[in-house]
Short mmCIF file of C-alpha atoms in Angstrom, two decimals:
data_model
loop_
_atom_site.label_atom_id
_atom_site.label_comp_id
_atom_site.label_asym_id
_atom_site.label_seq_id
_atom_site.Cartn_x
_atom_site.Cartn_y
_atom_site.Cartn_z
CA UNK A 1 98.99 85.23 104.82
CA UNK A 2 99.65 86.56 108.20
CA UNK A 3 100.48 89.70 106.91
CA UNK A 4 97.11 90.47 104.63
CA UNK A 5 94.10 87.86 106.53
CA UNK A 6 94.63 90.98 109.35
CA UNK A 7 93.38 93.52 106.78
CA UNK A 8 89.97 91.25 106.26
CA UNK A 9 88.91 92.05 109.85
CA UNK A 10 90.17 95.80 110.51
CA UNK A 11 86.38 96.86 110.95
CA UNK A 12 85.67 94.54 113.79
CA UNK A 13 89.15 95.50 115.76
CA UNK A 14 88.25 99.24 114.98
CA UNK A 15 84.98 98.99 116.16
CA UNK A 16 85.82 96.88 119.40
CA UNK A 17 88.88 99.13 120.57
CA UNK A 18 87.21 102.56 118.88
CA UNK A 19 89.96 103.60 117.10
CA UNK A 20 90.46 105.51 113.70
CA UNK A 21 91.48 103.36 110.69
CA UNK A 22 94.94 104.54 110.59
CA UNK A 23 95.67 103.01 113.60
CA UNK A 24 94.44 99.83 112.73
CA UNK A 25 96.36 99.71 109.61
CA UNK A 26 99.32 100.51 111.76
CA UNK A 27 99.41 97.01 112.64
CA UNK A 28 99.79 96.14 108.57
CA UNK A 29 102.96 98.31 109.17
CA UNK A 30 104.60 96.97 112.30
CA UNK A 31 104.33 93.29 111.14
CA UNK A 32 105.94 94.33 107.68
CA UNK A 33 108.40 96.35 109.42
CA UNK A 34 109.47 93.15 111.81
CA UNK A 35 109.40 90.74 108.31
CA UNK A 36 112.14 93.76 106.81
CA UNK A 37 113.94 93.20 110.52
CA UNK A 38 113.99 89.76 110.89
CA UNK A 39 115.16 89.40 106.90
CA UNK A 40 117.95 90.87 107.47
CA UNK A 41 119.29 90.18 111.25
CA UNK A 42 118.31 86.02 110.92
CA UNK A 43 119.13 85.73 107.68
CA UNK A 44 122.67 84.51 108.07
CA UNK A 45 121.59 82.28 111.21
CA UNK A 46 121.02 78.90 108.85
CA UNK A 47 124.92 79.42 108.12
CA UNK A 48 125.81 77.98 111.54
CA UNK A 49 123.02 75.99 113.04
CA UNK A 50 121.29 75.02 109.63
CA UNK A 51 117.66 75.62 108.23
CA UNK A 52 115.76 73.10 110.36
CA UNK A 53 116.98 74.58 113.49
CA UNK A 54 116.02 78.03 112.20
CA UNK A 55 112.88 76.98 110.79
CA UNK A 56 111.19 75.08 113.84
CA UNK A 57 112.74 78.03 116.29
CA UNK A 58 110.80 80.72 114.16
CA UNK A 59 107.57 79.03 113.43
CA UNK A 60 107.67 78.12 116.76
CA UNK A 61 107.98 81.98 118.00
CA UNK A 62 106.04 83.49 115.64
CA UNK A 63 103.07 81.11 116.98
CA UNK A 64 103.85 82.50 120.20
CA UNK A 65 103.38 86.15 119.32
CA UNK A 66 100.46 85.77 117.41
CA UNK A 67 98.22 84.27 120.31
CA UNK A 68 98.57 88.00 122.30
CA UNK A 69 97.08 88.89 119.27
CA UNK A 70 94.12 86.79 119.51
CA UNK A 71 93.52 87.49 123.22
CA UNK A 72 94.37 91.17 123.12
CA UNK A 73 92.65 93.61 125.42
CA UNK A 74 93.85 96.85 123.63
CA UNK A 75 95.37 97.88 120.48
CA UNK A 76 98.66 98.41 121.39
CA UNK A 77 98.91 94.62 122.45
CA UNK A 78 98.42 93.62 118.24
CA UNK A 79 100.53 96.75 117.10
CA UNK A 80 103.72 95.19 119.29
CA UNK A 81 102.86 91.51 119.16
CA UNK A 82 102.80 91.54 115.30
CA UNK A 83 106.03 93.51 114.83
CA UNK A 84 107.65 90.35 116.72
CA UNK A 85 105.62 87.92 114.49
CA UNK A 86 106.80 89.35 111.81
CA UNK A 87 110.40 89.04 112.74
CA UNK A 88 110.70 85.60 112.81
CA UNK A 89 108.18 85.21 109.77
CA UNK A 90 111.02 87.44 108.22
CA UNK A 91 113.67 84.72 109.35
CA UNK A 92 111.48 81.85 107.69
CA UNK A 93 111.04 83.91 104.24
CA UNK A 94 114.96 84.74 104.00
CA UNK A 95 115.81 81.45 104.00
CA UNK A 96 113.25 79.33 102.44
CA UNK A 97 114.61 80.42 98.79
CA UNK A 98 118.17 78.90 100.00
CA UNK A 99 116.54 75.79 100.83
CA UNK A 100 115.04 75.59 97.17
CA UNK A 101 117.75 75.82 95.92
CA UNK A 102 119.14 72.82 98.43
CA UNK A 103 117.27 70.31 96.83
CA UNK A 104 116.73 71.41 93.32
CA UNK A 105 119.58 71.25 90.60
CA UNK A 106 120.47 74.23 87.69
CA UNK A 107 117.68 72.98 85.20
CA UNK A 108 114.41 72.92 87.22
CA UNK A 109 116.01 76.10 89.74
CA UNK A 110 114.18 78.57 88.25
CA UNK A 111 111.30 77.03 87.81
CA UNK A 112 111.22 75.77 91.40
CA UNK A 113 111.77 79.42 92.76
CA UNK A 114 108.93 80.22 90.60
CA UNK A 115 106.63 77.77 92.44
CA UNK A 116 108.04 79.22 95.47
CA UNK A 117 107.27 82.98 94.84
CA UNK A 118 103.45 81.68 93.85
CA UNK A 119 103.23 80.84 97.79
CA UNK A 120 104.91 83.90 98.79
CA UNK A 121 102.90 85.63 96.79
CA UNK A 122 99.43 84.21 96.64
CA UNK A 123 99.72 83.61 100.18
CA UNK A 124 98.58 87.19 100.81
CA UNK A 125 96.27 86.89 98.13
CA UNK A 126 94.92 83.36 99.45
CA UNK A 127 95.04 85.39 103.36
CA UNK A 128 92.89 88.15 102.43
CA UNK A 129 90.19 85.66 100.80
CA UNK A 130 89.96 83.98 103.50
CA UNK A 131 90.21 86.39 105.99
CA UNK A 132 86.72 87.60 104.59
CA UNK A 133 84.54 84.94 105.67
CA UNK A 134 86.26 83.64 108.85
CA UNK A 135 85.86 87.56 109.95
CA UNK A 136 82.66 87.75 108.69
CA UNK A 137 81.16 84.20 110.54
CA UNK A 138 83.16 84.32 113.46
CA UNK A 139 84.72 87.31 113.92
CA UNK A 140 87.92 89.14 114.05
CA UNK A 141 90.08 87.25 117.29
CA UNK A 142 89.38 83.47 114.74
CA UNK A 143 91.73 85.31 111.70
CA UNK A 144 94.46 84.80 114.32
CA UNK A 145 93.41 81.29 116.06
CA UNK A 146 93.24 79.77 112.19
CA UNK A 147 96.65 81.44 111.38
CA UNK A 148 97.79 79.98 115.09
CA UNK A 149 96.14 76.35 113.87
CA UNK A 150 98.41 76.58 110.53
CA UNK A 151 101.34 77.51 112.32
CA UNK A 152 101.04 74.30 114.72
CA UNK A 153 100.61 72.43 111.55
CA UNK A 154 104.23 73.65 109.84
CA UNK A 155 105.93 73.03 112.59
CA UNK A 156 104.70 69.36 112.73
CA UNK A 157 105.28 69.21 109.03
CA UNK A 158 108.92 71.07 109.43
CA UNK A 159 109.88 68.36 112.36
CA UNK A 160 109.32 65.96 109.59
CA UNK A 161 111.71 67.30 107.22
CA UNK A 162 114.95 66.52 107.07
CA UNK A 163 118.26 69.11 106.99
CA UNK A 164 119.50 70.01 103.52
CA UNK A 165 121.71 72.57 104.06
CA UNK A 166 125.38 71.45 103.03
CA UNK A 167 127.46 73.14 105.29
CA UNK A 168 125.06 71.68 107.87
CA UNK A 169 124.84 68.44 106.94
CA UNK A 170 129.06 68.17 106.13
CA UNK A 171 129.59 69.73 109.45
CA UNK A 172 127.24 67.19 111.36
CA UNK A 173 128.83 63.79 109.63
CA UNK A 174 132.66 65.70 110.11
CA UNK A 175 131.46 65.09 114.07
CA UNK A 176 130.16 61.70 113.86
CA UNK A 177 133.35 60.77 112.41
CA UNK A 178 135.62 62.33 114.98
CA UNK A 179 133.61 60.63 117.29
CA UNK A 180 133.25 57.25 116.17
CA UNK A 181 137.21 57.33 115.58
CA UNK A 182 138.74 59.38 118.27
CA UNK A 183 140.03 61.42 115.75
CA UNK A 184 139.62 64.99 115.92
CA UNK A 185 141.86 65.94 112.59
CA UNK A 186 139.04 65.18 110.59
CA UNK A 187 137.68 68.44 109.38
CA UNK A 188 135.65 70.10 107.08
CA UNK A 189 135.72 73.56 104.27
CA UNK A 190 132.94 74.83 106.53
CA UNK A 191 133.97 74.50 110.38
CA UNK A 192 135.04 78.07 110.63
CA UNK A 193 131.33 78.80 110.21
CA UNK A 194 130.68 77.65 113.50
CA UNK A 195 133.67 80.60 115.00
CA UNK A 196 130.91 83.17 113.80
CA UNK A 197 129.85 85.25 116.98
CA UNK A 198 126.96 86.92 116.67
CA UNK A 199 128.31 91.02 116.64
CA UNK A 200 129.75 89.35 113.12
CA UNK A 201 126.37 88.07 111.98
CA UNK A 202 125.01 91.06 112.68
CA UNK A 203 128.21 93.34 110.86
CA UNK A 204 127.68 91.03 107.80
CA UNK A 205 123.99 90.95 107.41
CA UNK A 206 123.78 94.88 108.05
CA UNK A 207 127.07 96.53 107.23
CA UNK A 208 127.43 95.15 103.70
CA UNK A 209 123.61 95.58 103.21
CA UNK A 210 123.51 98.74 104.12
CA UNK A 211 126.73 99.63 101.88
CA UNK A 212 125.03 98.80 98.85
CA UNK A 213 121.73 100.46 99.39
CA UNK A 214 123.25 104.14 99.12
CA UNK A 215 126.24 103.55 96.98
CA UNK A 216 125.55 100.67 94.09
CA UNK A 217 123.84 101.89 91.47
CA UNK A 218 122.04 98.60 90.62
CA UNK A 219 120.86 98.57 94.25
CA UNK A 220 119.94 102.06 94.26
CA UNK A 221 117.54 101.99 91.38
CA UNK A 222 116.19 98.77 91.79
CA UNK A 223 115.53 98.77 95.32
CA UNK A 224 113.63 101.73 94.39
CA UNK A 225 111.49 100.30 91.82
CA UNK A 226 110.65 97.42 93.90
CA UNK A 227 110.11 99.55 96.90
CA UNK A 228 107.37 101.28 95.31
CA UNK A 229 106.09 98.24 93.28
CA UNK A 230 105.54 96.16 96.74
CA UNK A 231 103.87 99.05 98.24
CA UNK A 232 101.45 99.92 96.20
CA UNK A 233 100.63 95.90 96.04
CA UNK A 234 100.37 96.15 99.78
CA UNK A 235 98.12 99.34 99.56
CA UNK A 236 96.04 97.25 97.48
CA UNK A 237 94.82 94.95 100.60
CA UNK A 238 93.82 98.57 101.74
CA UNK A 239 91.69 99.50 98.57
CA UNK A 240 90.16 96.04 97.95
CA UNK A 241 88.30 96.54 101.28
CA UNK A 242 87.23 100.28 100.25
CA UNK A 243 86.02 99.62 96.95
CA UNK A 244 83.91 96.20 97.08
CA UNK A 245 82.59 96.68 100.93
CA UNK A 246 82.19 100.27 101.24
CA UNK A 247 81.70 101.49 97.85
CA UNK A 248 79.94 98.21 96.23
CA UNK A 249 78.34 97.25 99.57
CA UNK A 250 79.58 93.58 99.71
CA UNK A 251 79.62 91.25 102.88
CA UNK A 252 83.25 90.79 103.97
CA UNK A 253 83.77 87.04 102.53
CA UNK A 254 82.42 88.16 98.95
CA UNK A 255 84.67 91.34 99.29
CA UNK A 256 87.98 89.03 99.43
CA UNK A 257 87.18 86.93 96.16
CA UNK A 258 88.14 90.23 94.74
CA UNK A 259 91.59 89.73 95.11
CA UNK A 260 91.36 86.23 92.41
CA UNK A 261 92.27 88.58 89.82
CA UNK A 262 95.48 89.28 91.56
CA UNK A 263 95.79 85.60 92.53
CA UNK A 264 94.96 84.33 88.89
CA UNK A 265 97.68 86.41 87.18
CA UNK A 266 100.41 85.17 89.26
CA UNK A 267 99.44 81.71 88.23
CA UNK A 268 100.08 82.52 85.10
CA UNK A 269 102.77 84.28 85.64
CA UNK A 270 104.35 80.87 87.22
CA UNK A 271 102.90 78.82 84.42
CA UNK A 272 104.58 80.76 81.39
CA UNK A 273 108.49 80.49 83.05
CA UNK A 274 109.57 77.89 80.94
CA UNK A 275 108.48 80.07 77.52
CA UNK A 276 110.32 83.19 79.60
CA UNK A 277 113.22 80.89 79.94
CA UNK A 278 113.76 80.02 76.17
CA UNK A 279 112.85 83.74 75.39
CA UNK A 280 115.92 84.61 78.08
CA UNK A 281 118.33 81.59 76.76
CA UNK A 282 118.01 83.13 73.51
CA UNK A 283 120.02 86.39 74.24
CA UNK A 284 123.98 86.57 73.49
CA UNK A 285 125.93 85.26 76.15
CA UNK A 286 127.88 86.64 78.66
CA UNK A 287 131.76 86.00 77.73
CA UNK A 288 132.55 85.43 81.02
CA UNK A 289 130.68 83.14 81.82
CA UNK A 290 129.05 81.54 78.88
CA UNK A 291 125.26 82.02 79.81
CA UNK A 292 122.60 84.45 79.18
CA UNK A 293 123.68 88.17 80.57
CA UNK A 294 121.91 88.87 84.01
CA UNK A 295 120.32 91.75 81.51
CA UNK A 296 118.47 88.90 79.46
CA UNK A 297 116.44 88.50 82.89
CA UNK A 298 115.11 91.89 82.62
CA UNK A 299 113.64 91.21 79.33
CA UNK A 300 110.57 89.62 81.65
CA UNK A 301 110.38 92.86 84.28
CA UNK A 302 110.34 95.52 81.36
CA UNK A 303 106.90 93.37 80.66
CA UNK A 304 106.26 93.03 83.69
CA UNK A 305 106.51 96.75 84.45
CA UNK A 306 104.18 97.65 81.92
CA UNK A 307 101.54 95.35 82.84
CA UNK A 308 101.40 96.50 86.31
CA UNK A 309 100.24 99.93 85.69
CA UNK A 310 97.81 98.78 83.10
CA UNK A 311 95.95 96.75 85.47
CA UNK A 312 96.13 99.75 87.92
CA UNK A 313 94.68 102.04 85.75
CA UNK A 314 91.88 99.34 84.91
CA UNK A 315 91.39 98.86 88.65
CA UNK A 316 91.08 102.61 88.95
CA UNK A 317 88.58 103.38 86.26
CA UNK A 318 86.04 100.18 86.86
CA UNK A 319 86.01 100.38 90.67
CA UNK A 320 83.79 103.11 90.84
CA UNK A 321 80.99 103.89 89.76
CA UNK A 322 78.98 100.93 91.35
CA UNK A 323 76.68 100.13 88.22
CA UNK A 324 80.22 99.40 86.39
CA UNK A 325 79.80 95.31 86.42
CA UNK A 326 81.70 93.72 89.33
CA UNK A 327 83.49 91.38 86.97
CA UNK A 328 85.83 93.98 85.45
CA UNK A 329 88.00 95.19 88.78
CA UNK A 330 88.28 91.84 89.50
CA UNK A 331 89.72 90.92 85.91
CA UNK A 332 92.19 94.46 85.82
CA UNK A 333 93.77 92.05 88.57
CA UNK A 334 95.11 89.79 85.85
CA UNK A 335 97.82 91.97 84.06
CA UNK A 336 98.62 93.65 87.62
CA UNK A 337 98.85 90.23 89.24
CA UNK A 338 101.32 89.14 85.87
CA UNK A 339 103.44 91.93 86.60
CA UNK A 340 103.95 92.07 90.04
CA UNK A 341 105.04 88.63 89.75
CA UNK A 342 107.39 89.10 86.87
CA UNK A 343 109.01 91.87 88.56
CA UNK A 344 109.52 89.85 92.09
CA UNK A 345 110.94 86.42 90.00
CA UNK A 346 112.96 88.13 87.96
CA UNK A 347 114.39 91.44 89.07
CA UNK A 348 115.58 89.12 91.90
CA UNK A 349 117.19 86.90 89.40
CA UNK A 350 118.95 90.09 87.46
CA UNK A 351 120.14 90.94 91.24
CA UNK A 352 121.17 87.84 91.78
CA UNK A 353 123.12 87.00 88.50
CA UNK A 354 124.90 90.65 88.91
CA UNK A 355 126.54 90.25 92.20
CA UNK A 356 126.50 86.05 92.55
CA UNK A 357 128.40 86.29 95.86
CA UNK A 358 127.58 89.60 97.30
CA UNK A 359 123.79 88.62 95.88
CA UNK A 360 122.66 87.55 99.80
CA UNK A 361 123.96 91.20 100.66
CA UNK A 362 121.96 92.76 97.65
CA UNK A 363 118.87 91.39 98.06
CA UNK A 364 118.65 91.93 102.05
CA UNK A 365 119.14 95.36 101.46
CA UNK A 366 115.94 95.37 98.93
CA UNK A 367 114.31 93.61 101.82
CA UNK A 368 114.61 96.65 103.89
CA UNK A 369 113.70 99.09 101.19
CA UNK A 370 110.67 96.71 100.37
CA UNK A 371 108.96 96.17 103.13
CA UNK A 372 109.49 99.72 104.69
CA UNK A 373 107.85 100.79 101.62
CA UNK A 374 105.63 98.67 101.74
CA UNK A 375 104.72 99.44 105.57
CA UNK A 376 104.01 103.00 105.04
CA UNK A 377 102.27 103.46 102.13
CA UNK A 378 99.14 101.52 103.21
CA UNK A 379 98.98 104.33 105.93
CA UNK A 380 98.38 106.87 103.59
CA UNK A 381 95.71 104.27 101.73
CA UNK A 382 92.17 105.37 103.57
CA UNK A 383 92.86 109.07 103.12
CA UNK A 384 93.85 108.63 99.88
CA UNK A 385 90.56 107.08 98.57
CA UNK A 386 88.21 109.00 100.90
CA UNK A 387 90.02 112.68 99.71
CA UNK A 388 90.80 111.56 95.98
CA UNK A 389 88.48 109.02 95.22
CA UNK A 390 88.63 105.27 93.67
CA UNK A 391 89.34 106.42 90.46
CA UNK A 392 91.83 109.50 90.86
CA UNK A 393 93.34 107.57 93.91
CA UNK A 394 94.44 104.57 92.20
CA UNK A 395 95.10 106.55 88.63
CA UNK A 396 97.55 108.83 91.17
CA UNK A 397 99.68 104.97 91.83
CA UNK A 398 99.27 104.03 88.23
CA UNK A 399 101.06 107.64 86.93
CA UNK A 400 103.71 106.81 89.46
CA UNK A 401 104.09 103.39 88.52
CA UNK A 402 104.03 104.50 84.62
CA UNK A 403 106.98 106.71 85.63
CA UNK A 404 109.52 103.71 86.73
CA UNK A 405 109.07 101.93 83.31
CA UNK A 406 112.16 103.49 82.22
CA UNK A 407 114.43 102.00 84.96
CA UNK A 408 113.47 98.60 83.39
CA UNK A 409 114.39 99.20 79.67
CA UNK A 410 117.83 101.26 80.82
CA UNK A 411 118.85 98.87 82.76
CA UNK A 412 118.07 96.11 80.01
CA UNK A 413 119.98 98.08 77.25
CA UNK A 414 122.80 99.89 79.47
CA UNK A 415 123.10 97.18 82.29
CA UNK A 416 126.03 96.20 81.48
CA UNK A 417 127.39 99.39 81.45
CA UNK A 418 126.41 99.80 84.36
CA UNK A 419 127.66 96.45 86.02
CA UNK A 420 131.08 97.55 85.17
CA UNK A 421 131.16 101.02 87.32
CA UNK A 422 130.23 98.51 89.88
CA UNK A 423 133.46 98.43 92.10
CA UNK A 424 132.02 95.14 94.14
CA UNK A 425 131.52 93.31 90.86
CA UNK A 426 134.80 94.81 89.53
CA UNK A 427 136.59 93.47 92.71
CA UNK A 428 134.36 89.86 92.13
CA UNK A 429 135.89 90.27 88.52
CA UNK A 430 139.68 90.52 89.81
CA UNK A 431 139.14 87.82 92.54
CA UNK A 432 137.64 85.66 89.56
CA UNK A 433 140.78 86.41 86.98
#
């Protein structure tokens, strides 16, 4: 929400600080870069201290860095504060799927993760929708005050939630027994994690993910694909205001409602999860696990990879001229939203299913690429749409997405062979054998 609500008030900041649009969009970039860094650097802190302390500290410090943005006297304060705010937001985002896993069993885990992804996806859409009305009636500073209020509420809610991370719970229970009995021989399997140092955390969180980014074929191709998809999604938060405010003359509040199509598509994708799960279960089982092979999840990614450019083409050619009814570019967001959600959810499932115990490192590398590209592409958004026009700017993006469609279908058919060529997956197989 904080990432995209910012774009709703870009006009107000641009006028007050008298800077070009690209400088204001840079605030979106620094925030996304911060999220990428925080997601990777702080992702394993919960393994030592538990999830609840990490959430409380991260939400508090996130709020601390929202405050300077609300009170900013210059644009530099906004850019720097949003970067550091992104770091602590990233630590929350990287650990929250783990919290979902902590409290769900295998039967409902996929559905629970899908519901979580709905919040992650629609949070961006909701932020852009609410932000338009807040900016229109209260001014750009109030979008930050609203985020700060929400952060305070989140802090209070998290304070009421108990720890869910099993290793942390067992370590606390062990210490309690030691104190009650005076016998230090009591121990648990996870005690060794407490001896991990900060340098070891950094090495673990950066070393293997970066290695996998460049040398694991699965990671190389899927990082590229998800990076482009995510970048185009965040470019929409620059493109939609151009189409609905500048070209169609809508007020900021109404322009924010243009994202309804994307949000609706995300909801449809999550509602479809039980059906997709059944289709995945119909695939031939992996001899090693007895479960459907990881490539079964790529079936859903393939559907999403087709729907994304379909929605992008639809938006591109109904955005302009303004004589085309406004409902059509909004409706084009539905397949776009469905496609994005399917790609995000089931690509993560495929990567996790392929690497298993190395999944955290693989997904961490994906986070770096995904948020890195998402932070860069929006910088070109204003120039791209002013130079090419809404029709051809959107078409260019759709064509890029079409060029990447074969990745999903190649992995669906030949992914099992590609996995066999992975040194890490082969090493894991040897260890399990």
